[in-house]
């Protein structure tokens, strides 16, 4: 059974940094992109970032170099370093795995989510 377990969320002030982690288990993820979506209250889920096994990265348009995604293949773990956090970044962040080079909203594997709250 595939599991994606997120950690690292929390409450921070504007301008602070957080590092999210996601540990995946239950299958090999060599052919899978892994990454993050987020969902703020009353809004649709939004793509944040993704990375493939070989290291190809994609970011959502709003990221503007504030976030960095990385991946440790040997541990099936993906990370999201978030700097310069803004109140608009407040959301539940979901770890996602999808077969292929990119993440789709229809991706088969989702974590339970971790809350990130940024106060002004």
PDB file of C-alpha atoms in Angstrom:
ATOM      1  CA  UNK A   1       0.000   0.000   0.000  1.00  0.00           C
ATOM      2  CA  UNK A   2       1.393   3.347  -1.056  1.00  0.00           C
ATOM      3  CA  UNK A   3       1.739   5.948   1.676  1.00  0.00           C
ATOM      4  CA  UNK A   4       2.875   9.557   1.502  1.00  0.00           C
ATOM      5  CA  UNK A   5       3.523  11.099   4.902  1.00  0.00           C
ATOM      6  CA  UNK A   6       4.135  14.832   5.178  1.00  0.00           C
ATOM      7  CA  UNK A   7       5.815  16.695   8.008  1.00  0.00           C
ATOM      8  CA  UNK A   8       7.207  20.130   8.742  1.00  0.00           C
ATOM      9  CA  UNK A   9       4.164  22.383   8.616  1.00  0.00           C
ATOM     10  CA  UNK A  10       3.370  24.899  11.311  1.00  0.00           C
ATOM     11  CA  UNK A  11       2.620  28.471  12.279  1.00  0.00           C
ATOM     12  CA  UNK A  12       5.215  31.097  11.360  1.00  0.00           C
ATOM     13  CA  UNK A  13       5.414  34.842  10.884  1.00  0.00           C
ATOM     14  CA  UNK A  14       5.650  36.521   7.518  1.00  0.00           C
ATOM     15  CA  UNK A  15       9.179  36.374   6.124  1.00  0.00           C
ATOM     16  CA  UNK A  16      10.047  33.145   7.923  1.00  0.00           C
ATOM     17  CA  UNK A  17      11.087  29.836   6.405  1.00  0.00           C
ATOM     18  CA  UNK A  18       9.754  26.302   6.644  1.00  0.00           C
ATOM     19  CA  UNK A  19      10.918  22.993   5.236  1.00  0.00           C
ATOM     20  CA  UNK A  20       8.319  20.402   4.370  1.00  0.00           C
ATOM     21  CA  UNK A  21       9.228  16.743   4.027  1.00  0.00           C
ATOM     22  CA  UNK A  22       7.350  13.851   2.471  1.00  0.00           C
ATOM     23  CA  UNK A  23       8.333  10.227   2.941  1.00  0.00           C
ATOM     24  CA  UNK A  24       6.884   7.803   0.416  1.00  0.00           C
ATOM     25  CA  UNK A  25       6.602   4.056   0.778  1.00  0.00           C
ATOM     26  CA  UNK A  26       4.851   1.068  -0.721  1.00  0.00           C
ATOM     27  CA  UNK A  27       6.344   0.949  -4.214  1.00  0.00           C
ATOM     28  CA  UNK A  28       9.250   2.124  -6.304  1.00  0.00           C
ATOM     29  CA  UNK A  29       8.930   5.736  -7.427  1.00  0.00           C
ATOM     30  CA  UNK A  30      11.581   5.705 -10.136  1.00  0.00           C
ATOM     31  CA  UNK A  31       9.111   6.620 -12.888  1.00  0.00           C
ATOM     32  CA  UNK A  32       7.140   9.033 -10.720  1.00  0.00           C
ATOM     33  CA  UNK A  33       7.275  12.753 -10.329  1.00  0.00           C
ATOM     34  CA  UNK A  34       6.848  13.803  -6.712  1.00  0.00           C
ATOM     35  CA  UNK A  35       5.958  17.163  -5.312  1.00  0.00           C
ATOM     36  CA  UNK A  36       3.371  19.410  -3.758  1.00  0.00           C
ATOM     37  CA  UNK A  37      -0.016  20.922  -4.268  1.00  0.00           C
ATOM     38  CA  UNK A  38      -1.634  23.316  -1.814  1.00  0.00           C
ATOM     39  CA  UNK A  39      -5.177  24.342  -0.986  1.00  0.00           C
ATOM     40  CA  UNK A  40      -6.195  27.492   0.838  1.00  0.00           C
ATOM     41  CA  UNK A  41      -9.640  27.852   2.439  1.00  0.00           C
ATOM     42  CA  UNK A  42     -12.290  28.455  -0.192  1.00  0.00           C
ATOM     43  CA  UNK A  43      -9.861  28.004  -3.079  1.00  0.00           C
ATOM     44  CA  UNK A  44      -9.028  25.231  -5.511  1.00  0.00           C
ATOM     45  CA  UNK A  45      -5.973  23.064  -5.159  1.00  0.00           C
ATOM     46  CA  UNK A  46      -2.940  24.768  -6.681  1.00  0.00           C
ATOM     47  CA  UNK A  47       0.280  23.283  -8.073  1.00  0.00           C
ATOM     48  CA  UNK A  48       3.365  24.267  -6.076  1.00  0.00           C
ATOM     49  CA  UNK A  49       6.350  22.271  -7.314  1.00  0.00           C
ATOM     50  CA  UNK A  50       7.434  18.891  -8.645  1.00  0.00           C
ATOM     51  CA  UNK A  51      10.627  16.948  -9.261  1.00  0.00           C
ATOM     52  CA  UNK A  52      11.353  13.777 -11.200  1.00  0.00           C
ATOM     53  CA  UNK A  53      13.698  10.928 -10.305  1.00  0.00           C
ATOM     54  CA  UNK A  54      16.337  12.481 -12.572  1.00  0.00           C
ATOM     55  CA  UNK A  55      15.961  15.903 -10.974  1.00  0.00           C
ATOM     56  CA  UNK A  56      13.838  17.805 -13.481  1.00  0.00           C
ATOM     57  CA  UNK A  57      11.919  20.495 -11.570  1.00  0.00           C
ATOM     58  CA  UNK A  58       8.813  22.532 -12.194  1.00  0.00           C
ATOM     59  CA  UNK A  59       7.329  25.318 -10.089  1.00  0.00           C
ATOM     60  CA  UNK A  60       4.025  27.119  -9.878  1.00  0.00           C
ATOM     61  CA  UNK A  61       3.997  30.638 -11.265  1.00  0.00           C
ATOM     62  CA  UNK A  62       3.536  32.212  -7.835  1.00  0.00           C
ATOM     63  CA  UNK A  63       6.710  30.655  -6.383  1.00  0.00           C
ATOM     64  CA  UNK A  64       9.085  33.272  -7.864  1.00  0.00           C
ATOM     65  CA  UNK A  65      12.254  31.601  -6.530  1.00  0.00           C
ATOM     66  CA  UNK A  66      11.035  31.586  -2.928  1.00  0.00           C
ATOM     67  CA  UNK A  67      10.600  27.816  -2.818  1.00  0.00           C
ATOM     68  CA  UNK A  68      13.055  25.052  -3.682  1.00  0.00           C
ATOM     69  CA  UNK A  69      12.123  21.420  -4.203  1.00  0.00           C
ATOM     70  CA  UNK A  70      14.578  18.571  -3.761  1.00  0.00           C
ATOM     71  CA  UNK A  71      14.465  14.816  -3.609  1.00  0.00           C
ATOM     72  CA  UNK A  72      16.483  12.002  -2.041  1.00  0.00           C
ATOM     73  CA  UNK A  73      15.770   8.972  -4.209  1.00  0.00           C
ATOM     74  CA  UNK A  74      17.413   6.465  -1.877  1.00  0.00           C
ATOM     75  CA  UNK A  75      14.944   7.488   0.841  1.00  0.00           C
ATOM     76  CA  UNK A  76      11.926   8.080  -1.410  1.00  0.00           C
ATOM     77  CA  UNK A  77      11.695  11.484   0.206  1.00  0.00           C
ATOM     78  CA  UNK A  78      10.897  14.873  -1.272  1.00  0.00           C
ATOM     79  CA  UNK A  79      11.449  18.228   0.386  1.00  0.00           C
ATOM     80  CA  UNK A  80      10.096  21.727  -0.095  1.00  0.00           C
ATOM     81  CA  UNK A  81      12.187  24.570   1.288  1.00  0.00           C
ATOM     82  CA  UNK A  82       9.979  27.653   1.594  1.00  0.00           C
ATOM     83  CA  UNK A  83      11.590  31.029   2.220  1.00  0.00           C
ATOM     84  CA  UNK A  84      10.085  34.476   2.489  1.00  0.00           C
ATOM     85  CA  UNK A  85       6.696  33.107   3.467  1.00  0.00           C
ATOM     86  CA  UNK A  86       3.684  35.359   3.053  1.00  0.00           C
ATOM     87  CA  UNK A  87       0.190  35.203   4.556  1.00  0.00           C
ATOM     88  CA  UNK A  88      -1.010  34.248   1.055  1.00  0.00           C
ATOM     89  CA  UNK A  89       1.001  31.028   1.409  1.00  0.00           C
ATOM     90  CA  UNK A  90      -1.325  29.868   4.175  1.00  0.00           C
ATOM     91  CA  UNK A  91      -2.789  26.552   3.029  1.00  0.00           C
ATOM     92  CA  UNK A  92      -2.791  22.821   3.494  1.00  0.00           C
ATOM     93  CA  UNK A  93       0.178  21.433   1.578  1.00  0.00           C
ATOM     94  CA  UNK A  94      -0.259  17.989   0.037  1.00  0.00           C
ATOM     95  CA  UNK A  95       2.496  15.655  -1.041  1.00  0.00           C
ATOM     96  CA  UNK A  96       1.688  14.066  -4.392  1.00  0.00           C
ATOM     97  CA  UNK A  97       3.176  11.338  -6.584  1.00  0.00           C
ATOM     98  CA  UNK A  98       2.237  10.857 -10.227  1.00  0.00           C
ATOM     99  CA  UNK A  99       3.558   8.638 -12.964  1.00  0.00           C
ATOM    100  CA  UNK A 100       5.361  10.691 -15.563  1.00  0.00           C
ATOM    101  CA  UNK A 101       7.324  13.940 -15.577  1.00  0.00           C
ATOM    102  CA  UNK A 102       4.694  16.234 -14.090  1.00  0.00           C
ATOM    103  CA  UNK A 103       2.029  16.293 -11.387  1.00  0.00           C
ATOM    104  CA  UNK A 104      -1.625  16.308 -12.319  1.00  0.00           C
ATOM    105  CA  UNK A 105      -4.622  17.083 -10.128  1.00  0.00           C
ATOM    106  CA  UNK A 106      -5.689  13.533 -11.014  1.00  0.00           C
ATOM    107  CA  UNK A 107      -2.490  12.061  -9.574  1.00  0.00           C
ATOM    108  CA  UNK A 108      -3.084   8.656  -7.964  1.00  0.00           C
ATOM    109  CA  UNK A 109      -1.185   9.187  -4.727  1.00  0.00           C
ATOM    110  CA  UNK A 110      -1.806  11.948  -2.200  1.00  0.00           C
ATOM    111  CA  UNK A 111      -0.722  12.473   1.379  1.00  0.00           C
ATOM    112  CA  UNK A 112      -3.028  13.633   4.154  1.00  0.00           C
ATOM    113  CA  UNK A 113      -1.679  17.175   4.054  1.00  0.00           C
ATOM    114  CA  UNK A 114       0.194  19.419   6.445  1.00  0.00           C
ATOM    115  CA  UNK A 115      -1.040  22.844   7.516  1.00  0.00           C
ATOM    116  CA  UNK A 116       1.121  25.897   6.895  1.00  0.00           C
ATOM    117  CA  UNK A 117      -0.093  29.114   8.487  1.00  0.00           C
ATOM    118  CA  UNK A 118       1.707  32.403   7.976  1.00  0.00           C
ATOM    119  CA  UNK A 119       0.742  35.313  10.198  1.00  0.00           C
ATOM    120  CA  UNK A 120       1.231  38.945   9.232  1.00  0.00           C
TER     121      UNK A 120
END
